[in-house]
Amino acid sequence: SQQGEEDPQALSIQEGENATMNCSYKTSINNLQWYRQNSGRGLVHLILIRSNEREKHSGRLRVTLDTSKKSSSLLITASRAADTASYFCATRTTDSWGKFQFGAGTQVVVTP
Amino acid sequence: DARVTQTPRHKVTEMGQEVTMRCQPILGHNTVFWYRQTMMQGLELLAYFRNRAPLDDSGMPKDRFSAEMPDATLATLKIQPSEPRDSAVYFCASGPGTGGDEKLFFGSGTQLSVL
């Protein structure tokens, strides 16, 4: 199974609403990152939160990390139609390989 | 505007044929990852290079897949022979190798269809 698992799998909201998605992971991590993928495109890095941080903001994005529960959440405030995309969490293992492993993603649809 | 370049963008081939996908990482990046994306399995890590040396290819079917970095500007992923179950989008990503806070830059992918 994948290191990161997002919840929900899909989310449909109206413009102006907030979108919240969650990610759970299994092993110790150096950091957790969130990426966005528009249809037919590659993933784009959004935000990184280190294992010793609890919350981070970037524009309309807010990320939290709870290492005791091995979970993270991504909040997009005041969503726009352009936020329609799939969102993935990625964890990097603390072993010597430092592999990036991605969750299954949350598909977000924002309707005008 | 630095970016990861993947070729071809689309490939349709018949079962049994060899497929070669190419990736040009961002200049100066020294880590390269190959991922395969399908609806059923999501993003699967196939191979991972650092300074052109393969570090992990445990996610790759060794009997038919091979990944190489002939030089710092080119990474290749080959499938021989290809099978219909290999149909997927294959992504290459590169990173600056800056340690724990490294973030990845993805190419646009190669959409492979094996008939």
Short mmCIF file of C-alpha atoms in Angstrom, two decimals:
data_model
loop_
_atom_site.label_atom_id
_atom_site.label_comp_id
_atom_site.label_asym_id
_atom_site.label_seq_id
_atom_site.Cartn_x
_atom_site.Cartn_y
_atom_site.Cartn_z
CA SER A 1 0.00 0.00 0.00
CA GLN A 2 1.07 3.58 -0.48
CA GLN A 3 2.86 5.55 2.19
CA GLY A 4 0.39 8.42 2.02
CA GLU A 5 -3.35 8.01 1.80
CA GLU A 6 -5.55 11.00 1.07
CA ASP A 7 -9.06 11.49 2.24
CA PRO A 8 -11.52 12.16 0.70
CA GLN A 9 -10.86 10.68 -2.72
CA ALA A 10 -13.00 13.35 -4.34
CA LEU A 11 -14.38 16.70 -3.27
CA SER A 12 -16.84 18.96 -5.04
CA ILE A 13 -17.37 22.51 -3.80
CA GLN A 14 -18.53 25.91 -4.99
CA GLU A 15 -16.30 28.87 -5.57
CA GLY A 16 -15.63 30.77 -2.39
CA GLU A 17 -15.93 27.73 -0.16
CA ASN A 18 -13.00 26.14 1.66
CA ALA A 19 -11.62 22.77 0.64
CA THR A 20 -10.01 20.48 3.20
CA MET A 21 -8.25 17.24 2.48
CA ASN A 22 -6.31 14.91 4.72
CA CYS A 23 -3.31 12.67 4.36
CA SER A 24 -2.20 9.80 6.57
CA TYR A 25 1.16 8.09 6.40
CA LYS A 26 2.82 5.11 7.99
CA THR A 27 6.53 5.61 8.69
CA SER A 28 8.80 8.29 10.13
CA ILE A 29 9.32 11.23 7.82
CA ASN A 30 11.69 14.14 7.30
CA ASN A 31 8.96 16.29 5.86
CA LEU A 32 5.62 16.13 4.13
CA GLN A 33 4.89 17.92 0.90
CA TRP A 34 1.74 18.69 -1.03
CA TYR A 35 1.60 18.70 -4.81
CA ARG A 36 -1.07 19.66 -7.29
CA GLN A 37 -1.81 18.05 -10.65
CA ASN A 38 -3.94 19.64 -13.31
CA SER A 39 -5.54 17.29 -15.80
CA GLY A 40 -3.00 15.97 -18.30
CA ARG A 41 -0.06 17.67 -16.61
CA GLY A 42 2.75 16.81 -14.26
CA LEU A 43 2.68 17.47 -10.54
CA VAL A 44 3.61 20.88 -9.19
CA HIS A 45 5.00 21.45 -5.71
CA LEU A 46 2.75 23.55 -3.44
CA ILE A 47 4.11 23.55 0.07
CA LEU A 48 6.47 21.67 2.39
CA ILE A 49 6.12 21.19 6.12
CA ARG A 50 8.97 19.79 8.19
CA SER A 51 8.47 17.10 10.80
CA ASN A 52 9.16 19.62 13.61
CA GLU A 53 6.54 22.08 12.35
CA ARG A 54 2.85 21.95 13.17
CA GLU A 55 1.37 24.49 10.77
CA LYS A 56 2.41 26.40 7.70
CA HIS A 57 0.75 28.96 5.45
CA SER A 58 1.31 29.96 1.85
CA GLY A 59 -1.20 32.34 0.31
CA ARG A 60 -4.59 30.61 0.45
CA LEU A 61 -3.02 27.34 1.53
CA ARG A 62 -2.77 26.15 5.11
CA VAL A 63 -1.08 22.90 6.00
CA THR A 64 -1.02 21.17 9.36
CA LEU A 65 1.05 18.22 10.48
CA ASP A 66 0.46 15.93 13.44
CA THR A 67 3.36 13.52 13.68
CA SER A 68 1.82 11.71 16.67
CA LYS A 69 -1.14 10.77 14.48
CA LYS A 70 0.94 10.53 11.32
CA SER A 71 -1.45 12.81 9.51
CA SER A 72 -1.55 16.10 7.66
CA SER A 73 -4.27 18.32 6.28
CA LEU A 74 -4.34 20.81 3.41
CA LEU A 75 -6.86 23.63 3.52
CA ILE A 76 -7.54 25.80 0.49
CA THR A 77 -9.46 28.88 1.51
CA ALA A 78 -11.81 30.88 -0.71
CA SER A 79 -11.52 28.35 -3.52
CA ARG A 80 -11.58 29.36 -7.17
CA ALA A 81 -12.50 27.43 -10.30
CA ALA A 82 -8.77 27.43 -11.14
CA ASP A 83 -8.14 25.32 -8.02
CA THR A 84 -9.80 22.38 -9.77
CA ALA A 85 -7.11 19.70 -9.77
CA SER A 86 -5.90 16.61 -7.96
CA TYR A 87 -3.89 17.14 -4.80
CA PHE A 88 -1.30 14.70 -3.54
CA CYS A 89 0.65 14.43 -0.34
CA ALA A 90 4.20 13.14 -0.56
CA THR A 91 6.42 11.87 2.19
CA ARG A 92 10.12 11.38 2.14
CA THR A 93 11.40 8.44 4.13
CA THR A 94 14.09 8.98 6.72
CA ASP A 95 16.19 6.06 5.56
CA SER A 96 19.30 6.57 3.49
CA TRP A 97 17.42 6.35 0.22
CA GLY A 98 15.17 9.32 0.89
CA LYS A 99 12.49 8.09 -1.48
CA PHE A 100 9.51 10.29 -2.24
CA GLN A 101 6.25 8.37 -1.99
CA PHE A 102 2.91 9.79 -3.05
CA GLY A 103 -0.60 9.12 -1.89
CA ALA A 104 -3.56 8.31 -4.13
CA GLY A 105 -4.67 11.93 -4.29
CA THR A 106 -7.83 13.93 -3.71
CA GLN A 107 -9.65 15.13 -6.80
CA VAL A 108 -11.09 18.59 -6.17
CA VAL A 109 -13.71 20.17 -8.42
CA VAL A 110 -14.60 23.80 -7.83
CA THR A 111 -17.70 24.98 -9.65
CA PRO A 112 -18.30 28.67 -10.41
CA ASP B 1 12.28 28.98 -17.31
CA ALA B 2 13.86 25.70 -16.15
CA ARG B 3 11.73 22.62 -16.58
CA VAL B 4 11.92 18.86 -16.90
CA THR B 5 11.43 17.76 -20.49
CA GLN B 6 9.98 14.38 -21.37
CA THR B 7 9.70 12.82 -24.80
CA PRO B 8 7.59 11.58 -26.41
CA ARG B 9 4.42 13.09 -24.93
CA HIS B 10 2.31 10.30 -26.36
CA LYS B 11 3.23 6.82 -27.57
CA VAL B 12 0.97 4.16 -29.04
CA THR B 13 2.59 0.83 -29.73
CA GLU B 14 1.76 -2.80 -30.17
CA MET B 15 2.35 -5.49 -27.61
CA GLY B 16 5.86 -6.89 -27.83
CA GLN B 17 7.47 -3.72 -29.14
CA GLU B 18 10.26 -1.88 -27.37
CA VAL B 19 9.41 1.49 -25.86
CA THR B 20 11.96 4.10 -24.87
CA MET B 21 11.00 7.16 -22.87
CA ARG B 22 13.43 10.02 -22.36
CA CYS B 23 13.79 12.69 -19.73
CA GLN B 24 15.97 15.76 -19.57
CA PRO B 25 16.22 16.86 -15.94
CA ILE B 26 16.62 20.48 -14.96
CA LEU B 27 20.24 21.56 -15.43
CA GLY B 28 22.11 21.18 -12.17
CA HIS B 29 19.65 18.76 -10.60
CA ASN B 30 21.27 15.55 -9.42
CA THR B 31 18.29 13.41 -8.39
CA VAL B 32 15.94 11.85 -10.90
CA PHE B 33 12.82 9.82 -10.23
CA TRP B 34 10.64 7.78 -12.59
CA TYR B 35 6.99 7.31 -11.62
CA ARG B 36 4.13 5.49 -13.30
CA GLN B 37 0.59 6.78 -12.83
CA THR B 38 -2.57 4.75 -13.35
CA MET B 39 -6.10 5.16 -12.06
CA MET B 40 -5.88 1.90 -10.12
CA GLN B 41 -2.42 2.19 -8.58
CA GLY B 42 -1.88 5.94 -8.45
CA LEU B 43 1.74 7.11 -8.56
CA GLU B 44 4.17 4.23 -8.33
CA LEU B 45 7.88 4.84 -7.87
CA LEU B 46 9.79 2.86 -10.48
CA ALA B 47 13.38 4.07 -10.13
CA TYR B 48 15.47 6.69 -8.39
CA PHE B 49 18.90 8.06 -9.31
CA ARG B 50 21.29 10.28 -7.47
CA ASN B 51 24.33 11.67 -9.28
CA ARG B 52 23.44 9.28 -12.13
CA ALA B 53 23.78 6.22 -9.88
CA PRO B 54 20.69 4.05 -9.44
CA LEU B 55 19.68 4.03 -5.78
CA ASP B 56 16.43 2.16 -5.87
CA ASP B 57 14.62 0.37 -8.65
CA SER B 58 12.72 -2.06 -6.46
CA GLY B 59 9.40 -0.85 -7.85
CA MET B 60 10.33 -1.74 -11.40
CA PRO B 61 9.60 -5.10 -13.07
CA LYS B 62 13.19 -6.10 -13.82
CA ASP B 63 12.37 -8.62 -16.50
CA ARG B 64 11.11 -6.01 -18.92
CA PHE B 65 11.94 -2.56 -17.56
CA SER B 66 15.30 -0.85 -17.40
CA ALA B 67 16.29 2.66 -16.35
CA GLU B 68 19.58 4.40 -17.05
CA MET B 69 21.27 7.78 -16.94
CA PRO B 70 23.85 7.79 -19.72
CA ASP B 71 24.81 11.32 -18.71
CA ALA B 72 23.63 14.09 -16.39
CA THR B 73 21.30 15.53 -19.02
CA LEU B 74 19.48 12.36 -20.00
CA ALA B 75 17.52 9.66 -18.19
CA THR B 76 15.87 6.82 -20.08
CA LEU B 77 13.21 4.29 -19.21
CA LYS B 78 12.87 1.29 -21.51
CA ILE B 79 10.25 -1.41 -21.69
CA GLN B 80 11.05 -4.51 -23.72
CA PRO B 81 8.81 -6.25 -24.55
CA SER B 82 5.86 -3.99 -23.82
CA GLU B 83 2.53 -5.39 -22.64
CA PRO B 84 -0.99 -3.89 -22.51
CA ARG B 85 -0.75 -3.67 -18.71
CA ASP B 86 2.12 -1.20 -19.14
CA SER B 87 -0.34 1.38 -20.47
CA ALA B 88 -0.05 4.36 -18.14
CA VAL B 89 1.39 7.85 -17.84
CA TYR B 90 5.09 7.79 -17.02
CA PHE B 91 6.52 10.80 -15.21
CA CYS B 92 10.07 11.86 -14.70
CA ALA B 93 10.91 14.25 -11.87
CA SER B 94 14.17 15.87 -10.90
CA GLY B 95 15.39 17.51 -7.74
CA PRO B 96 18.35 19.71 -6.77
CA GLY B 97 19.65 17.19 -4.25
CA THR B 98 19.47 19.70 -1.42
CA GLY B 99 18.84 17.10 1.22
CA GLY B 100 15.77 16.71 3.35
CA ASP B 101 13.87 19.76 2.09
CA GLU B 102 14.31 18.88 -1.54
CA LYS B 103 11.22 19.30 -3.68
CA LEU B 104 10.60 17.62 -6.99
CA PHE B 105 9.99 19.15 -10.39
CA PHE B 106 7.90 17.00 -12.72
CA GLY B 107 7.83 16.72 -16.47
CA SER B 108 4.55 16.62 -18.38
CA GLY B 109 4.71 12.86 -18.70
CA THR B 110 4.64 10.28 -21.48
CA GLN B 111 1.22 8.76 -22.06
CA LEU B 112 1.84 5.20 -23.19
CA SER B 113 -0.79 2.99 -24.79
CA VAL B 114 0.15 -0.60 -25.56
CA LEU B 115 -2.37 -2.31 -27.81
#
